[in-house]
């Protein structure tokens, strides 16, 4: 995350990092201790704050919410799955869906329709938290396929990921 923040502040980030960029990020910080990483993170975060003010950028709330739950999962401390950041990010990500068939995603407090008009709707019942996680590649194809669908989701599964899918099941 420190490397992404640095690259973003330096204008070297044009989207989600590729595998090669991620490998470079790991190499860049190999051998640094936690204190050094946190100092670099603080510096990059400060630069991003100034950049956001200067260019009137929207804070990357979705990215923050996604990575918060990556960290929570990594340290075995799940929680905040109903936080406003999850709600807002899931809303944004579900509103962006563009599947090849009519589709409706039903979450705990709403519905999202997408795809072309006409024809039978494919319906997925899920939660905002899980929608955040599968849209951002934190669920495998098998996990997404196994969710509560009204019919076989094979026609849409690969179109539902903004990033991903995960190469293996992600258990949180």
mmCIF file of C-alpha atoms in Angstrom:
data_model
loop_
_atom_site.group_PDB
_atom_site.id
_atom_site.type_symbol
_atom_site.label_atom_id
_atom_site.label_comp_id
_atom_site.label_asym_id
_atom_site.label_seq_id
_atom_site.Cartn_x
_atom_site.Cartn_y
_atom_site.Cartn_z
ATOM 1 C CA UNK A 1 0.000 0.000 0.000
ATOM 2 C CA UNK A 2 2.902 2.345 0.653
ATOM 3 C CA UNK A 3 4.252 1.816 -2.854
ATOM 4 C CA UNK A 4 0.849 2.460 -4.432
ATOM 5 C CA UNK A 5 0.508 5.663 -2.410
ATOM 6 C CA UNK A 6 3.983 6.772 -3.513
ATOM 7 C CA UNK A 7 3.295 5.935 -7.158
ATOM 8 C CA UNK A 8 -0.034 7.753 -7.048
ATOM 9 C CA UNK A 9 1.518 10.846 -5.457
ATOM 10 C CA UNK A 10 4.317 10.772 -8.057
ATOM 11 C CA UNK A 11 1.856 10.468 -10.968
ATOM 12 C CA UNK A 12 3.045 6.974 -11.924
ATOM 13 C CA UNK A 13 -0.255 5.212 -11.244
ATOM 14 C CA UNK A 14 -2.746 4.895 -14.089
ATOM 15 C CA UNK A 15 -5.074 2.310 -12.540
ATOM 16 C CA UNK A 16 -4.804 -0.808 -10.454
ATOM 17 C CA UNK A 17 -1.183 -2.008 -10.269
ATOM 18 C CA UNK A 18 -0.241 -4.863 -12.576
ATOM 19 C CA UNK A 19 1.428 -8.023 -11.287
ATOM 20 C CA UNK A 20 4.780 -6.671 -12.521
ATOM 21 C CA UNK A 21 4.251 -3.374 -10.678
ATOM 22 C CA UNK A 22 3.270 -5.234 -7.518
ATOM 23 C CA UNK A 23 6.451 -7.334 -7.758
ATOM 24 C CA UNK A 24 8.428 -4.095 -8.123
ATOM 25 C CA UNK A 25 6.657 -2.697 -5.057
ATOM 26 C CA UNK A 26 7.696 -5.733 -3.024
ATOM 27 C CA UNK A 27 11.316 -5.425 -4.228
ATOM 28 C CA UNK A 28 11.351 -1.696 -3.504
ATOM 29 C CA UNK A 29 10.608 -2.238 0.180
ATOM 30 C CA UNK A 30 12.390 -5.535 0.743
ATOM 31 C CA UNK A 31 14.410 -5.352 3.939
ATOM 32 C CA UNK A 32 12.703 -2.294 5.406
ATOM 33 C CA UNK A 33 11.319 -2.478 8.921
ATOM 34 C CA UNK A 34 7.830 -1.507 10.047
ATOM 35 C CA UNK A 35 8.976 1.905 11.296
ATOM 36 C CA UNK A 36 10.570 2.790 7.956
ATOM 37 C CA UNK A 37 7.489 1.604 6.038
ATOM 38 C CA UNK A 38 5.197 3.671 8.243
ATOM 39 C CA UNK A 39 7.379 6.765 7.773
ATOM 40 C CA UNK A 40 7.272 6.302 3.989
ATOM 41 C CA UNK A 41 3.507 5.724 4.163
ATOM 42 C CA UNK A 42 3.060 8.910 6.217
ATOM 43 C CA UNK A 43 5.072 10.916 3.696
ATOM 44 C CA UNK A 44 3.145 9.535 0.720
ATOM 45 C CA UNK A 45 -0.201 10.049 2.476
ATOM 46 C CA UNK A 46 0.689 13.663 3.221
ATOM 47 C CA UNK A 47 1.610 14.249 -0.426
ATOM 48 C CA UNK A 48 -1.653 12.628 -1.546
ATOM 49 C CA UNK A 49 -3.611 14.855 0.817
ATOM 50 C CA UNK A 50 -2.014 17.969 -0.685
ATOM 51 C CA UNK A 51 -2.535 16.635 -4.211
ATOM 52 C CA UNK A 52 -6.210 15.969 -3.483
ATOM 53 C CA UNK A 53 -6.657 19.511 -2.165
ATOM 54 C CA UNK A 54 -4.790 21.086 -5.093
ATOM 55 C CA UNK A 55 -6.595 19.103 -7.784
ATOM 56 C CA UNK A 56 -9.963 18.752 -6.003
ATOM 57 C CA UNK A 57 -9.754 14.968 -6.142
ATOM 58 C CA UNK A 58 -12.341 12.724 -4.536
ATOM 59 C CA UNK A 59 -10.861 10.658 -1.695
ATOM 60 C CA UNK A 60 -10.383 6.998 -2.691
ATOM 61 C CA UNK A 61 -12.952 5.753 -0.169
ATOM 62 C CA UNK A 62 -13.588 2.531 -2.094
ATOM 63 C CA UNK A 63 -9.914 1.679 -2.154
ATOM 64 C CA UNK A 64 -9.615 2.433 1.543
ATOM 65 C CA UNK A 65 -12.665 0.307 2.426
ATOM 66 C CA UNK A 66 -11.423 -2.592 0.319
ATOM 67 C CA UNK A 67 -7.933 -2.568 1.802
ATOM 68 C CA UNK A 68 -9.258 -2.122 5.341
ATOM 69 C CA UNK A 69 -10.957 -5.491 4.954
ATOM 70 C CA UNK A 70 -7.849 -7.019 3.361
ATOM 71 C CA UNK A 71 -5.949 -6.024 6.502
ATOM 72 C CA UNK A 72 -8.737 -7.169 8.829
ATOM 73 C CA UNK A 73 -8.721 -10.552 7.089
ATOM 74 C CA UNK A 74 -4.931 -10.836 7.230
ATOM 75 C CA UNK A 75 -4.810 -10.215 10.976
ATOM 76 C CA UNK A 76 -7.897 -12.283 11.795
ATOM 77 C CA UNK A 77 -9.982 -9.331 13.022
ATOM 78 C CA UNK A 78 -13.129 -9.153 10.897
ATOM 79 C CA UNK A 79 -15.616 -6.400 11.571
ATOM 80 C CA UNK A 80 -17.062 -3.132 10.285
ATOM 81 C CA UNK A 81 -18.837 -5.008 7.508
ATOM 82 C CA UNK A 82 -21.831 -2.709 7.842
ATOM 83 C CA UNK A 83 -19.765 0.502 7.950
ATOM 84 C CA UNK A 84 -20.841 3.476 5.857
ATOM 85 C CA UNK A 85 -17.654 3.073 3.786
ATOM 86 C CA UNK A 86 -18.754 -0.460 2.804
ATOM 87 C CA UNK A 87 -22.273 0.765 2.039
ATOM 88 C CA UNK A 88 -21.065 3.669 -0.123
ATOM 89 C CA UNK A 89 -18.479 1.588 -1.974
ATOM 90 C CA UNK A 90 -20.858 -1.303 -2.625
ATOM 91 C CA UNK A 91 -23.450 1.165 -3.908
ATOM 92 C CA UNK A 92 -20.910 2.682 -6.289
ATOM 93 C CA UNK A 93 -19.614 -0.692 -7.501
ATOM 94 C CA UNK A 94 -23.079 -2.209 -7.971
ATOM 95 C CA UNK A 95 -24.303 0.855 -9.873
ATOM 96 C CA UNK A 96 -21.415 0.314 -12.336
ATOM 97 C CA UNK A 97 -22.419 -3.259 -13.242
ATOM 98 C CA UNK A 98 -22.883 -3.857 -16.967
ATOM 99 C CA UNK A 99 -23.622 -7.572 -17.441
ATOM 100 C CA UNK A 100 -24.549 -9.053 -20.837
ATOM 101 C CA UNK A 101 -27.975 -10.211 -19.570
ATOM 102 C CA UNK A 102 -30.688 -8.533 -17.476
ATOM 103 C CA UNK A 103 -29.635 -8.813 -13.859
ATOM 104 C CA UNK A 104 -30.788 -7.761 -10.418
ATOM 105 C CA UNK A 105 -28.582 -7.771 -7.329
ATOM 106 C CA UNK A 106 -30.558 -7.769 -4.080
ATOM 107 C CA UNK A 107 -28.705 -6.631 -0.957
ATOM 108 C CA UNK A 108 -29.937 -6.246 2.609
ATOM 109 C CA UNK A 109 -31.508 -2.836 1.990
ATOM 110 C CA UNK A 110 -31.914 -2.399 -1.747
ATOM 111 C CA UNK A 111 -31.761 -3.671 -5.309
ATOM 112 C CA UNK A 112 -29.615 -2.881 -8.329
ATOM 113 C CA UNK A 113 -30.818 -3.584 -11.857
ATOM 114 C CA UNK A 114 -28.382 -3.689 -14.740
ATOM 115 C CA UNK A 115 -27.818 -5.193 -18.156
ATOM 116 C CA UNK A 116 -29.892 -4.886 -21.306
ATOM 117 C CA UNK A 117 -33.661 -4.414 -21.069
ATOM 118 C CA UNK A 118 -36.025 -7.306 -21.698
ATOM 119 C CA UNK A 119 -35.769 -10.974 -20.988
ATOM 120 C CA UNK A 120 -35.712 -12.874 -17.740
ATOM 121 C CA UNK A 121 -33.654 -11.316 -14.974
ATOM 122 C CA UNK A 122 -30.858 -13.254 -13.367
ATOM 123 C CA UNK A 123 -31.086 -12.476 -9.644
ATOM 124 C CA UNK A 124 -28.328 -12.589 -7.047
ATOM 125 C CA UNK A 125 -29.114 -12.251 -3.329
ATOM 126 C CA UNK A 126 -26.022 -11.076 -1.463
ATOM 127 C CA UNK A 127 -24.793 -8.503 1.044
ATOM 128 C CA UNK A 128 -23.168 -5.154 0.448
ATOM 129 C CA UNK A 129 -19.994 -6.489 2.073
ATOM 130 C CA UNK A 130 -19.808 -9.499 -0.244
ATOM 131 C CA UNK A 131 -20.581 -7.279 -3.244
ATOM 132 C CA UNK A 132 -17.633 -5.060 -2.286
ATOM 133 C CA UNK A 133 -15.420 -8.128 -1.983
ATOM 134 C CA UNK A 134 -16.385 -9.889 -5.234
ATOM 135 C CA UNK A 135 -16.381 -6.706 -7.310
ATOM 136 C CA UNK A 136 -12.812 -6.010 -6.133
ATOM 137 C CA UNK A 137 -11.503 -9.512 -6.822
ATOM 138 C CA UNK A 138 -11.624 -10.848 -3.273
ATOM 139 C CA UNK A 139 -13.755 -13.837 -4.246
ATOM 140 C CA UNK A 140 -12.876 -16.695 -6.560
ATOM 141 C CA UNK A 141 -14.999 -17.621 -9.545
ATOM 142 C CA UNK A 142 -16.149 -20.713 -7.611
ATOM 143 C CA UNK A 143 -17.197 -18.570 -4.642
ATOM 144 C CA UNK A 144 -19.165 -16.142 -6.805
ATOM 145 C CA UNK A 145 -20.813 -18.990 -8.711
ATOM 146 C CA UNK A 146 -21.840 -20.654 -5.410
ATOM 147 C CA UNK A 147 -23.727 -17.577 -4.158
ATOM 148 C CA UNK A 148 -27.534 -17.351 -3.975
ATOM 149 C CA UNK A 149 -28.485 -17.115 -7.670
ATOM 150 C CA UNK A 150 -31.924 -17.538 -9.248
ATOM 151 C CA UNK A 151 -30.351 -19.532 -12.109
ATOM 152 C CA UNK A 152 -26.953 -20.598 -13.443
ATOM 153 C CA UNK A 153 -24.753 -17.455 -13.438
ATOM 154 C CA UNK A 154 -22.246 -18.761 -16.015
ATOM 155 C CA UNK A 155 -23.295 -16.101 -18.550
ATOM 156 C CA UNK A 156 -22.348 -13.227 -16.226
ATOM 157 C CA UNK A 157 -19.776 -14.335 -13.662
ATOM 158 C CA UNK A 158 -16.717 -13.174 -15.585
ATOM 159 C CA UNK A 159 -18.343 -9.786 -16.271
ATOM 160 C CA UNK A 160 -19.002 -9.024 -12.608
ATOM 161 C CA UNK A 161 -15.440 -8.475 -11.418
ATOM 162 C CA UNK A 162 -13.954 -5.005 -11.536
ATOM 163 C CA UNK A 163 -10.674 -6.644 -10.479
ATOM 164 C CA UNK A 164 -10.187 -10.377 -10.295
ATOM 165 C CA UNK A 165 -11.355 -12.981 -9.739
ATOM 166 C CA UNK A 166 -9.206 -14.252 -6.893
ATOM 167 C CA UNK A 167 -7.096 -17.233 -7.932
ATOM 168 C CA UNK A 168 -8.243 -19.237 -4.906
ATOM 169 C CA UNK A 169 -11.114 -19.036 -2.447
ATOM 170 C CA UNK A 170 -10.821 -16.110 -0.037
ATOM 171 C CA UNK A 171 -12.113 -17.077 3.395
ATOM 172 C CA UNK A 172 -12.975 -14.166 5.663
#
